[in-house]
Amino acid sequence: MDLGPHAAFIWASYGAFVAIVGLLIGWTLFDGWRQANALADAERRGLKRRSTSAPASDRGSA
Amino acid sequence: MQTLTQRLANPTRFMELSRAVLPWVAAGACLLIAYAMYLVFLVAPPDYQQGETVKIMYIHLPSAWLAMMGYSIVAVSRFGLLVFRHPLADVSAKAAAPIGAAFTLAALITGSLWGKPMWGTYWVWDARLTSVLILFFLYLGLIALRSSLDDESLAGKLTAVLALVGVAILPIIKFSVDWWNTLHQPSTGFTSTVDPSMRTPLLISAVGFTLLFIALHLKAMQTEIVRRRVKAMRMAQVERDEQRFSAGAE
């Protein structure tokens, strides 16, 4: 594929773009996997989200 | 009776819905991006003035568009948090900021690499380039501010104020090429001034990367909800341990 005299700029652009988007996708998936593991670990240890004495108004939804 | 927004505001319901939608959005993004790259490298002709460097346009324009769309999502979500106290608004804003920042950085780098062969320089301090650089710094500021405070509620509100003040940058970016004399060309975007042989791959690329943005945003929101659940579980456990310790001491 002949991209002309400015081929280096075109490849550098696509290379930088792939690196940035690739890192973004990789980080998003890795962070998701890490948090899923943390949740599974917490459930395995029998942790529950709400304290027995916490008033209803303090209970977060997210 | 709950409105649709209220029903969707429930994190558990959001998790169910997003898990169903996410694979389809991600698959659509992959297919469209692959088809766009096929058109860009094997079908689309070189530009009569720019030659093959016009190929940079197919990633530069979607990046710039998504940089602005990302900030709009952050600002609308922050507005939703401040005004309606929407439970998912803070989650949405926090998840969108790094994605928007990444596409802003991509727009800056690809634009710079496009500028060198076309303008003879990587960078000039003209209104369009400078305002996009400010947008990138705004994203970094929002991310830093949001993660610097342990108090989730206070961090959310402070970040909301900064995000809403910073929204003024969006019309400046959009109209900078009309208001000031810039080296950056006037906006051609996805309009009819682009020849159809180039407009079609550009549109497909833009839709493909927009779907990718949505997929990443959904995934990052899911992760943020899980992170908060884990944090709530750990906090509750610490509270229970403290109560047990206090009861034992008495």
Short mmCIF file of N, CA and C in Angstrom, two decimals, chain B residues 10-190:
data_model
loop_
_atom_site.label_atom_id
_atom_site.label_comp_id
_atom_site.label_asym_id
_atom_site.label_seq_id
_atom_site.Cartn_x
_atom_site.Cartn_y
_atom_site.Cartn_z
N ASN B 10 -32.35 3.20 39.07
CA ASN B 10 -32.03 2.12 40.01
C ASN B 10 -30.78 1.39 39.52
N PRO B 11 -29.69 1.38 40.32
CA PRO B 11 -28.44 0.76 39.85
C PRO B 11 -28.59 -0.72 39.48
N THR B 12 -29.42 -1.46 40.24
CA THR B 12 -29.59 -2.88 39.94
C THR B 12 -30.26 -3.06 38.57
N ARG B 13 -31.28 -2.22 38.32
CA ARG B 13 -31.96 -2.30 37.02
C ARG B 13 -31.01 -1.88 35.89
N PHE B 14 -30.20 -0.84 36.18
CA PHE B 14 -29.22 -0.41 35.17
C PHE B 14 -28.24 -1.53 34.85
N MET B 15 -27.79 -2.25 35.88
CA MET B 15 -26.84 -3.35 35.65
C MET B 15 -27.48 -4.42 34.75
N GLU B 16 -28.74 -4.75 35.03
CA GLU B 16 -29.43 -5.77 34.22
C GLU B 16 -29.54 -5.32 32.76
N LEU B 17 -30.02 -4.07 32.60
CA LEU B 17 -30.22 -3.55 31.23
C LEU B 17 -28.90 -3.42 30.47
N SER B 18 -27.89 -2.87 31.14
CA SER B 18 -26.62 -2.63 30.45
C SER B 18 -25.93 -3.95 30.11
N ARG B 19 -26.10 -4.97 30.96
CA ARG B 19 -25.50 -6.28 30.64
C ARG B 19 -26.13 -6.87 29.38
N ALA B 20 -27.42 -6.59 29.18
CA ALA B 20 -28.10 -7.11 27.99
C ALA B 20 -27.69 -6.34 26.73
N VAL B 21 -27.51 -5.02 26.89
CA VAL B 21 -27.26 -4.15 25.73
C VAL B 21 -25.79 -4.14 25.31
N LEU B 22 -24.89 -4.19 26.31
CA LEU B 22 -23.45 -4.00 26.06
C LEU B 22 -22.86 -4.90 24.96
N PRO B 23 -23.14 -6.21 24.94
CA PRO B 23 -22.53 -7.04 23.88
C PRO B 23 -22.93 -6.60 22.48
N TRP B 24 -24.20 -6.16 22.33
CA TRP B 24 -24.67 -5.74 21.01
C TRP B 24 -24.01 -4.43 20.57
N VAL B 25 -23.87 -3.50 21.52
CA VAL B 25 -23.23 -2.21 21.20
C VAL B 25 -21.76 -2.46 20.84
N ALA B 26 -21.09 -3.31 21.63
CA ALA B 26 -19.66 -3.59 21.37
C ALA B 26 -19.49 -4.29 20.03
N ALA B 27 -20.39 -5.23 19.72
CA ALA B 27 -20.29 -5.95 18.44
C ALA B 27 -20.53 -4.98 17.27
N GLY B 28 -21.52 -4.11 17.42
CA GLY B 28 -21.80 -3.10 16.38
C GLY B 28 -20.59 -2.20 16.16
N ALA B 29 -19.96 -1.79 17.25
CA ALA B 29 -18.77 -0.93 17.15
C ALA B 29 -17.65 -1.64 16.39
N CYS B 30 -17.39 -2.90 16.75
CA CYS B 30 -16.30 -3.66 16.08
C CYS B 30 -16.57 -3.79 14.58
N LEU B 31 -17.81 -4.15 14.24
CA LEU B 31 -18.15 -4.36 12.82
C LEU B 31 -18.00 -3.06 12.03
N LEU B 32 -18.56 -1.97 12.57
CA LEU B 32 -18.52 -0.69 11.85
C LEU B 32 -17.10 -0.14 11.73
N ILE B 33 -16.31 -0.28 12.80
CA ILE B 33 -14.93 0.22 12.74
C ILE B 33 -14.12 -0.61 11.72
N ALA B 34 -14.32 -1.92 11.74
CA ALA B 34 -13.60 -2.78 10.77
C ALA B 34 -13.99 -2.42 9.33
N TYR B 35 -15.30 -2.21 9.11
CA TYR B 35 -15.76 -1.85 7.75
C TYR B 35 -15.21 -0.47 7.36
N ALA B 36 -15.21 0.47 8.31
CA ALA B 36 -14.69 1.81 8.01
C ALA B 36 -13.21 1.74 7.64
N MET B 37 -12.43 0.93 8.36
CA MET B 37 -10.99 0.84 8.07
C MET B 37 -10.75 0.19 6.71
N TYR B 38 -11.62 -0.78 6.35
CA TYR B 38 -11.54 -1.38 5.01
C TYR B 38 -11.76 -0.30 3.94
N LEU B 39 -12.80 0.53 4.14
CA LEU B 39 -13.09 1.59 3.17
C LEU B 39 -11.96 2.63 3.14
N VAL B 40 -11.45 2.97 4.31
CA VAL B 40 -10.41 4.01 4.38
C VAL B 40 -9.14 3.58 3.65
N PHE B 41 -8.69 2.34 3.90
CA PHE B 41 -7.39 1.94 3.34
C PHE B 41 -7.48 1.29 1.97
N LEU B 42 -8.65 0.77 1.59
CA LEU B 42 -8.72 0.04 0.31
C LEU B 42 -9.68 0.65 -0.71
N VAL B 43 -10.56 1.55 -0.29
CA VAL B 43 -11.55 2.07 -1.24
C VAL B 43 -11.47 3.60 -1.39
N ALA B 44 -11.42 4.32 -0.29
CA ALA B 44 -11.49 5.80 -0.36
C ALA B 44 -10.32 6.37 -1.15
N PRO B 45 -10.60 7.33 -2.04
CA PRO B 45 -9.52 7.90 -2.86
C PRO B 45 -8.71 8.94 -2.09
N PRO B 46 -7.49 9.24 -2.58
CA PRO B 46 -6.74 10.35 -1.96
C PRO B 46 -7.40 11.68 -2.29
N ASP B 47 -7.20 12.66 -1.44
CA ASP B 47 -7.75 13.99 -1.68
C ASP B 47 -6.93 14.69 -2.76
N TYR B 48 -7.60 15.53 -3.56
CA TYR B 48 -6.89 16.16 -4.68
C TYR B 48 -5.82 17.15 -4.21
N GLN B 49 -5.97 17.68 -2.98
CA GLN B 49 -4.96 18.61 -2.46
C GLN B 49 -4.06 17.94 -1.43
N GLN B 50 -4.68 17.20 -0.50
CA GLN B 50 -3.92 16.64 0.63
C GLN B 50 -3.29 15.29 0.32
N GLY B 51 -3.71 14.67 -0.77
CA GLY B 51 -3.20 13.34 -1.08
C GLY B 51 -3.69 12.33 -0.05
N GLU B 52 -2.81 11.38 0.32
CA GLU B 52 -3.21 10.30 1.23
C GLU B 52 -3.31 10.75 2.69
N THR B 53 -2.74 11.94 3.00
CA THR B 53 -2.82 12.38 4.41
C THR B 53 -4.25 12.59 4.86
N VAL B 54 -5.17 12.67 3.91
CA VAL B 54 -6.59 12.82 4.28
C VAL B 54 -7.07 11.61 5.10
N LYS B 55 -6.32 10.51 5.03
CA LYS B 55 -6.71 9.32 5.81
C LYS B 55 -6.72 9.60 7.31
N ILE B 56 -5.93 10.58 7.72
CA ILE B 56 -5.91 10.93 9.15
C ILE B 56 -7.27 11.49 9.58
N MET B 57 -7.98 12.11 8.63
CA MET B 57 -9.30 12.68 8.94
C MET B 57 -10.25 11.64 9.53
N TYR B 58 -10.15 10.37 9.07
CA TYR B 58 -11.12 9.35 9.47
C TYR B 58 -10.99 8.94 10.94
N ILE B 59 -9.87 9.28 11.57
CA ILE B 59 -9.77 9.05 13.02
C ILE B 59 -9.75 10.38 13.79
N HIS B 60 -9.27 11.44 13.11
CA HIS B 60 -9.18 12.73 13.80
C HIS B 60 -10.57 13.32 14.07
N LEU B 61 -11.43 13.33 13.06
CA LEU B 61 -12.75 13.92 13.24
C LEU B 61 -13.61 13.18 14.27
N PRO B 62 -13.69 11.83 14.19
CA PRO B 62 -14.45 11.14 15.24
C PRO B 62 -13.88 11.39 16.64
N SER B 63 -12.54 11.47 16.75
CA SER B 63 -11.93 11.74 18.06
C SER B 63 -12.37 13.10 18.58
N ALA B 64 -12.32 14.11 17.70
CA ALA B 64 -12.69 15.47 18.12
C ALA B 64 -14.18 15.52 18.50
N TRP B 65 -15.01 14.85 17.72
CA TRP B 65 -16.45 14.81 17.99
C TRP B 65 -16.71 14.12 19.32
N LEU B 66 -16.01 13.02 19.59
CA LEU B 66 -16.23 12.28 20.83
C LEU B 66 -15.65 13.01 22.04
N ALA B 67 -14.60 13.82 21.81
CA ALA B 67 -14.06 14.64 22.89
C ALA B 67 -15.13 15.59 23.40
N MET B 68 -15.87 16.19 22.46
CA MET B 68 -16.93 17.13 22.84
C MET B 68 -18.16 16.41 23.37
N MET B 69 -18.50 15.28 22.76
CA MET B 69 -19.65 14.50 23.23
C MET B 69 -19.40 14.02 24.67
N GLY B 70 -18.16 13.58 24.91
CA GLY B 70 -17.80 13.10 26.26
C GLY B 70 -18.00 14.19 27.30
N TYR B 71 -17.56 15.41 26.95
CA TYR B 71 -17.71 16.49 27.93
C TYR B 71 -19.19 16.84 28.13
N SER B 72 -19.97 16.74 27.04
CA SER B 72 -21.41 16.99 27.17
C SER B 72 -22.04 15.98 28.12
N ILE B 73 -21.64 14.71 28.01
CA ILE B 73 -22.17 13.68 28.91
C ILE B 73 -21.80 13.99 30.36
N VAL B 74 -20.52 14.39 30.56
CA VAL B 74 -20.07 14.73 31.91
C VAL B 74 -20.91 15.89 32.46
N ALA B 75 -21.09 16.94 31.64
CA ALA B 75 -21.80 18.13 32.11
C ALA B 75 -23.27 17.82 32.39
N VAL B 76 -23.93 17.08 31.49
CA VAL B 76 -25.35 16.74 31.71
C VAL B 76 -25.50 15.86 32.95
N SER B 77 -24.58 14.90 33.11
CA SER B 77 -24.64 14.02 34.28
C SER B 77 -24.43 14.82 35.57
N ARG B 78 -23.47 15.74 35.53
CA ARG B 78 -23.20 16.56 36.72
C ARG B 78 -24.41 17.43 37.04
N PHE B 79 -25.05 17.96 36.00
CA PHE B 79 -26.27 18.75 36.18
C PHE B 79 -27.35 17.87 36.83
N GLY B 80 -27.47 16.64 36.34
CA GLY B 80 -28.44 15.69 36.90
C GLY B 80 -28.16 15.40 38.36
N LEU B 81 -26.89 15.37 38.72
CA LEU B 81 -26.52 15.11 40.12
C LEU B 81 -26.90 16.30 41.00
N LEU B 82 -26.55 17.52 40.53
CA LEU B 82 -26.80 18.71 41.34
C LEU B 82 -28.29 19.01 41.49
N VAL B 83 -29.03 18.90 40.38
CA VAL B 83 -30.43 19.34 40.39
C VAL B 83 -31.38 18.22 40.80
N PHE B 84 -31.22 17.04 40.20
CA PHE B 84 -32.19 15.97 40.44
C PHE B 84 -31.69 14.91 41.42
N ARG B 85 -30.42 15.01 41.84
CA ARG B 85 -29.81 14.00 42.72
C ARG B 85 -30.02 12.60 42.18
N HIS B 86 -29.88 12.46 40.89
CA HIS B 86 -30.04 11.18 40.19
C HIS B 86 -28.95 10.21 40.68
N PRO B 87 -29.30 9.04 41.18
CA PRO B 87 -28.29 8.14 41.76
C PRO B 87 -27.19 7.71 40.78
N LEU B 88 -27.54 7.66 39.50
CA LEU B 88 -26.53 7.20 38.53
C LEU B 88 -25.76 8.35 37.89
N ALA B 89 -26.16 9.60 38.18
CA ALA B 89 -25.55 10.74 37.50
C ALA B 89 -24.06 10.85 37.82
N ASP B 90 -23.72 10.70 39.10
CA ASP B 90 -22.31 10.80 39.49
C ASP B 90 -21.52 9.64 38.88
N VAL B 91 -22.13 8.46 38.86
CA VAL B 91 -21.48 7.28 38.27
C VAL B 91 -21.21 7.53 36.78
N SER B 92 -22.20 8.08 36.09
CA SER B 92 -22.07 8.35 34.65
C SER B 92 -20.97 9.37 34.37
N ALA B 93 -20.97 10.46 35.14
CA ALA B 93 -19.97 11.52 34.92
C ALA B 93 -18.56 11.00 35.20
N LYS B 94 -18.42 10.26 36.31
CA LYS B 94 -17.10 9.74 36.67
C LYS B 94 -16.58 8.77 35.62
N ALA B 95 -17.49 7.97 35.05
CA ALA B 95 -17.09 6.97 34.05
C ALA B 95 -16.75 7.61 32.70
N ALA B 96 -17.45 8.71 32.37
CA ALA B 96 -17.26 9.33 31.04
C ALA B 96 -15.98 10.15 30.94
N ALA B 97 -15.53 10.72 32.06
CA ALA B 97 -14.40 11.67 32.01
C ALA B 97 -13.11 11.06 31.42
N PRO B 98 -12.65 9.89 31.90
CA PRO B 98 -11.40 9.35 31.30
C PRO B 98 -11.55 8.97 29.83
N ILE B 99 -12.75 8.54 29.45
CA ILE B 99 -12.97 8.16 28.04
C ILE B 99 -12.91 9.41 27.17
N GLY B 100 -13.58 10.48 27.62
CA GLY B 100 -13.53 11.75 26.89
C GLY B 100 -12.11 12.29 26.81
N ALA B 101 -11.37 12.17 27.92
CA ALA B 101 -9.99 12.66 27.94
C ALA B 101 -9.13 11.90 26.94
N ALA B 102 -9.33 10.59 26.85
CA ALA B 102 -8.54 9.77 25.91
C ALA B 102 -8.82 10.19 24.46
N PHE B 103 -10.09 10.41 24.13
CA PHE B 103 -10.40 10.83 22.75
C PHE B 103 -9.92 12.26 22.47
N THR B 104 -9.90 13.11 23.50
CA THR B 104 -9.36 14.47 23.31
C THR B 104 -7.86 14.40 23.02
N LEU B 105 -7.16 13.55 23.78
CA LEU B 105 -5.73 13.36 23.53
C LEU B 105 -5.50 12.81 22.12
N ALA B 106 -6.35 11.86 21.71
CA ALA B 106 -6.22 11.30 20.35
C ALA B 106 -6.44 12.38 19.30
N ALA B 107 -7.42 13.26 19.53
CA ALA B 107 -7.69 14.35 18.57
C ALA B 107 -6.49 15.30 18.49
N LEU B 108 -5.90 15.60 19.65
CA LEU B 108 -4.74 16.51 19.66
C LEU B 108 -3.54 15.91 18.92
N ILE B 109 -3.27 14.63 19.20
CA ILE B 109 -2.09 14.00 18.58
C ILE B 109 -2.29 13.78 17.08
N THR B 110 -3.45 13.25 16.70
CA THR B 110 -3.67 13.01 15.26
C THR B 110 -3.74 14.34 14.50
N GLY B 111 -4.31 15.37 15.15
CA GLY B 111 -4.37 16.68 14.51
C GLY B 111 -2.98 17.27 14.31
N SER B 112 -2.13 17.07 15.32
CA SER B 112 -0.77 17.58 15.24
C SER B 112 0.01 16.87 14.12
N LEU B 113 -0.20 15.55 14.02
CA LEU B 113 0.50 14.78 12.98
C LEU B 113 -0.08 15.05 11.59
N TRP B 114 -1.29 15.52 11.52
CA TRP B 114 -1.90 15.93 10.26
C TRP B 114 -1.42 17.34 9.90
N GLY B 115 -1.22 18.17 10.93
CA GLY B 115 -0.81 19.55 10.70
C GLY B 115 0.59 19.70 10.12
N LYS B 116 1.51 18.84 10.58
CA LYS B 116 2.90 18.98 10.13
C LYS B 116 3.05 18.91 8.60
N PRO B 117 2.52 17.86 7.93
CA PRO B 117 2.67 17.85 6.47
C PRO B 117 1.79 18.87 5.74
N MET B 118 0.67 19.28 6.36
CA MET B 118 -0.26 20.19 5.68
C MET B 118 0.05 21.66 5.96
N TRP B 119 0.38 21.99 7.21
CA TRP B 119 0.62 23.39 7.59
C TRP B 119 2.11 23.69 7.73
N GLY B 120 2.91 22.64 7.85
CA GLY B 120 4.34 22.84 8.05
C GLY B 120 4.72 22.96 9.52
N THR B 121 3.75 22.72 10.42
CA THR B 121 4.05 22.78 11.86
C THR B 121 3.16 21.81 12.62
N TYR B 122 3.71 21.29 13.74
CA TYR B 122 2.90 20.39 14.57
C TYR B 122 1.86 21.14 15.39
N TRP B 123 2.21 22.38 15.73
CA TRP B 123 1.33 23.09 16.68
C TRP B 123 1.38 24.59 16.45
N VAL B 124 0.23 25.25 16.54
CA VAL B 124 0.18 26.71 16.62
C VAL B 124 -0.84 27.05 17.72
N TRP B 125 -0.62 28.19 18.33
CA TRP B 125 -1.54 28.58 19.42
C TRP B 125 -2.74 29.30 18.82
N ASP B 126 -3.45 28.66 17.90
CA ASP B 126 -4.66 29.29 17.36
C ASP B 126 -5.86 28.88 18.21
N ALA B 127 -6.99 29.52 17.95
CA ALA B 127 -8.14 29.37 18.85
C ALA B 127 -8.64 27.92 18.94
N ARG B 128 -8.70 27.21 17.79
CA ARG B 128 -9.24 25.85 17.81
C ARG B 128 -8.32 24.90 18.58
N LEU B 129 -7.04 24.93 18.24
CA LEU B 129 -6.11 24.01 18.89
C LEU B 129 -5.99 24.29 20.39
N THR B 130 -5.91 25.59 20.72
CA THR B 130 -5.75 25.97 22.13
C THR B 130 -7.00 25.60 22.93
N SER B 131 -8.19 25.82 22.36
CA SER B 131 -9.42 25.51 23.12
C SER B 131 -9.56 24.01 23.33
N VAL B 132 -9.12 23.19 22.37
CA VAL B 132 -9.17 21.73 22.57
C VAL B 132 -8.16 21.31 23.64
N LEU B 133 -7.00 21.98 23.65
CA LEU B 133 -6.01 21.69 24.70
C LEU B 133 -6.58 22.03 26.08
N ILE B 134 -7.31 23.17 26.16
CA ILE B 134 -7.95 23.55 27.43
C ILE B 134 -8.98 22.49 27.83
N LEU B 135 -9.72 21.97 26.84
CA LEU B 135 -10.70 20.90 27.13
C LEU B 135 -9.99 19.69 27.75
N PHE B 136 -8.82 19.34 27.20
CA PHE B 136 -8.06 18.20 27.73
C PHE B 136 -7.66 18.46 29.19
N PHE B 137 -7.18 19.69 29.46
CA PHE B 137 -6.80 20.03 30.84
C PHE B 137 -8.02 20.05 31.77
N LEU B 138 -9.17 20.47 31.21
CA LEU B 138 -10.40 20.44 32.02
C LEU B 138 -10.74 19.01 32.44
N TYR B 139 -10.62 18.09 31.48
CA TYR B 139 -10.87 16.66 31.79
C TYR B 139 -9.92 16.20 32.89
N LEU B 140 -8.62 16.54 32.75
CA LEU B 140 -7.64 16.11 33.76
C LEU B 140 -7.98 16.72 35.12
N GLY B 141 -8.40 17.98 35.13
CA GLY B 141 -8.79 18.64 36.37
C GLY B 141 -9.97 17.94 37.02
N LEU B 142 -10.97 17.58 36.20
CA LEU B 142 -12.16 16.90 36.74
C LEU B 142 -11.78 15.54 37.33
N ILE B 143 -10.93 14.80 36.62
CA ILE B 143 -10.52 13.46 37.10
C ILE B 143 -9.73 13.60 38.40
N ALA B 144 -8.81 14.58 38.42
CA ALA B 144 -7.98 14.77 39.62
C ALA B 144 -8.82 15.20 40.81
N LEU B 145 -9.74 16.16 40.58
CA LEU B 145 -10.58 16.65 41.68
C LEU B 145 -11.48 15.54 42.22
N ARG B 146 -12.06 14.76 41.30
CA ARG B 146 -12.99 13.70 41.70
C ARG B 146 -12.29 12.63 42.53
N SER B 147 -11.03 12.36 42.20
CA SER B 147 -10.34 11.27 42.91
C SER B 147 -9.53 11.76 44.11
N SER B 148 -9.48 13.09 44.31
CA SER B 148 -8.64 13.60 45.40
C SER B 148 -9.39 13.65 46.73
N LEU B 149 -10.72 13.52 46.70
CA LEU B 149 -11.50 13.62 47.94
C LEU B 149 -12.13 12.28 48.29
N ASP B 150 -12.03 11.90 49.57
CA ASP B 150 -12.62 10.63 50.01
C ASP B 150 -14.13 10.73 50.14
N ASP B 151 -14.62 11.93 50.47
CA ASP B 151 -16.05 12.13 50.63
C ASP B 151 -16.71 12.15 49.25
N GLU B 152 -17.40 11.06 48.91
CA GLU B 152 -17.99 10.91 47.56
C GLU B 152 -18.97 12.04 47.24
N SER B 153 -19.78 12.40 48.24
CA SER B 153 -20.81 13.41 48.01
C SER B 153 -20.19 14.78 47.73
N LEU B 154 -19.22 15.17 48.56
CA LEU B 154 -18.54 16.46 48.38
C LEU B 154 -17.78 16.48 47.05
N ALA B 155 -17.08 15.39 46.76
CA ALA B 155 -16.31 15.31 45.50
C ALA B 155 -17.24 15.46 44.30
N GLY B 156 -18.40 14.80 44.38
CA GLY B 156 -19.37 14.87 43.28
C GLY B 156 -19.85 16.29 43.06
N LYS B 157 -20.17 16.99 44.17
CA LYS B 157 -20.70 18.35 44.05
C LYS B 157 -19.63 19.32 43.54
N LEU B 158 -18.42 19.25 44.08
CA LEU B 158 -17.35 20.15 43.63
C LEU B 158 -17.03 19.93 42.16
N THR B 159 -16.98 18.66 41.77
CA THR B 159 -16.69 18.35 40.37
C THR B 159 -17.82 18.85 39.47
N ALA B 160 -19.04 18.79 39.99
CA ALA B 160 -20.19 19.26 39.20
C ALA B 160 -20.06 20.75 38.91
N VAL B 161 -19.64 21.52 39.91
CA VAL B 161 -19.50 22.97 39.72
C VAL B 161 -18.44 23.24 38.65
N LEU B 162 -17.29 22.56 38.77
CA LEU B 162 -16.21 22.76 37.79
C LEU B 162 -16.67 22.34 36.38
N ALA B 163 -17.37 21.21 36.31
CA ALA B 163 -17.82 20.71 35.00
C ALA B 163 -18.80 21.68 34.35
N LEU B 164 -19.70 22.26 35.15
CA LEU B 164 -20.71 23.16 34.58
C LEU B 164 -20.10 24.51 34.19
N VAL B 165 -19.10 24.96 34.95
CA VAL B 165 -18.39 26.19 34.55
C VAL B 165 -17.62 25.94 33.25
N GLY B 166 -17.01 24.77 33.17
CA GLY B 166 -16.18 24.43 32.01
C GLY B 166 -16.96 24.18 30.73
N VAL B 167 -18.28 24.07 30.85
CA VAL B 167 -19.08 23.77 29.66
C VAL B 167 -19.00 24.90 28.63
N ALA B 168 -18.59 26.09 29.09
CA ALA B 168 -18.43 27.24 28.17
C ALA B 168 -17.41 26.95 27.08
N ILE B 169 -16.53 25.97 27.31
CA ILE B 169 -15.48 25.67 26.32
C ILE B 169 -16.08 25.04 25.06
N LEU B 170 -17.24 24.38 25.18
CA LEU B 170 -17.80 23.66 24.02
C LEU B 170 -18.18 24.58 22.86
N PRO B 171 -18.97 25.67 23.10
CA PRO B 171 -19.24 26.57 21.96
C PRO B 171 -17.98 27.27 21.47
N ILE B 172 -17.01 27.51 22.38
CA ILE B 172 -15.76 28.17 21.93
C ILE B 172 -15.03 27.25 20.95
N ILE B 173 -14.97 25.94 21.28
CA ILE B 173 -14.31 24.99 20.35
C ILE B 173 -15.06 24.96 19.03
N LYS B 174 -16.38 24.85 19.13
CA LYS B 174 -17.21 24.69 17.92
C LYS B 174 -17.08 25.90 16.98
N PHE B 175 -17.18 27.11 17.56
CA PHE B 175 -17.24 28.30 16.71
C PHE B 175 -15.91 29.05 16.61
N SER B 176 -14.85 28.50 17.22
CA SER B 176 -13.56 29.21 17.20
C SER B 176 -13.09 29.48 15.78
N VAL B 177 -13.36 28.53 14.87
CA VAL B 177 -12.89 28.71 13.49
C VAL B 177 -13.69 29.77 12.74
N ASP B 178 -14.87 30.12 13.27
CA ASP B 178 -15.68 31.18 12.64
C ASP B 178 -15.40 32.54 13.30
N TRP B 179 -15.20 32.51 14.63
CA TRP B 179 -15.03 33.76 15.37
C TRP B 179 -13.64 34.36 15.19
N TRP B 180 -12.63 33.52 15.05
CA TRP B 180 -11.26 34.02 14.94
C TRP B 180 -10.61 33.52 13.66
N ASN B 181 -9.54 34.21 13.28
CA ASN B 181 -8.78 33.80 12.11
C ASN B 181 -7.81 32.70 12.54
N THR B 182 -8.11 31.45 12.18
CA THR B 182 -7.31 30.33 12.66
C THR B 182 -6.62 29.61 11.50
N LEU B 183 -5.51 28.94 11.85
CA LEU B 183 -4.84 28.11 10.85
C LEU B 183 -5.69 26.85 10.57
N HIS B 184 -6.39 26.40 11.60
CA HIS B 184 -7.28 25.25 11.44
C HIS B 184 -8.38 25.61 10.45
N GLN B 185 -8.69 24.68 9.56
CA GLN B 185 -9.70 24.96 8.55
C GLN B 185 -11.08 25.11 9.18
N PRO B 186 -12.01 25.83 8.50
CA PRO B 186 -13.39 25.91 9.01
C PRO B 186 -14.00 24.51 9.08
N SER B 187 -15.03 24.40 9.90
CA SER B 187 -15.63 23.10 10.12
C SER B 187 -16.29 22.56 8.84
N THR B 188 -15.84 21.38 8.41
CA THR B 188 -16.53 20.70 7.31
C THR B 188 -17.37 19.57 7.87
N GLY B 189 -16.84 18.97 8.93
CA GLY B 189 -17.58 17.94 9.64
C GLY B 189 -18.12 16.87 8.72
N PHE B 190 -19.39 16.56 8.91
CA PHE B 190 -19.99 15.47 8.14
C PHE B 190 -20.94 16.05 7.08
#
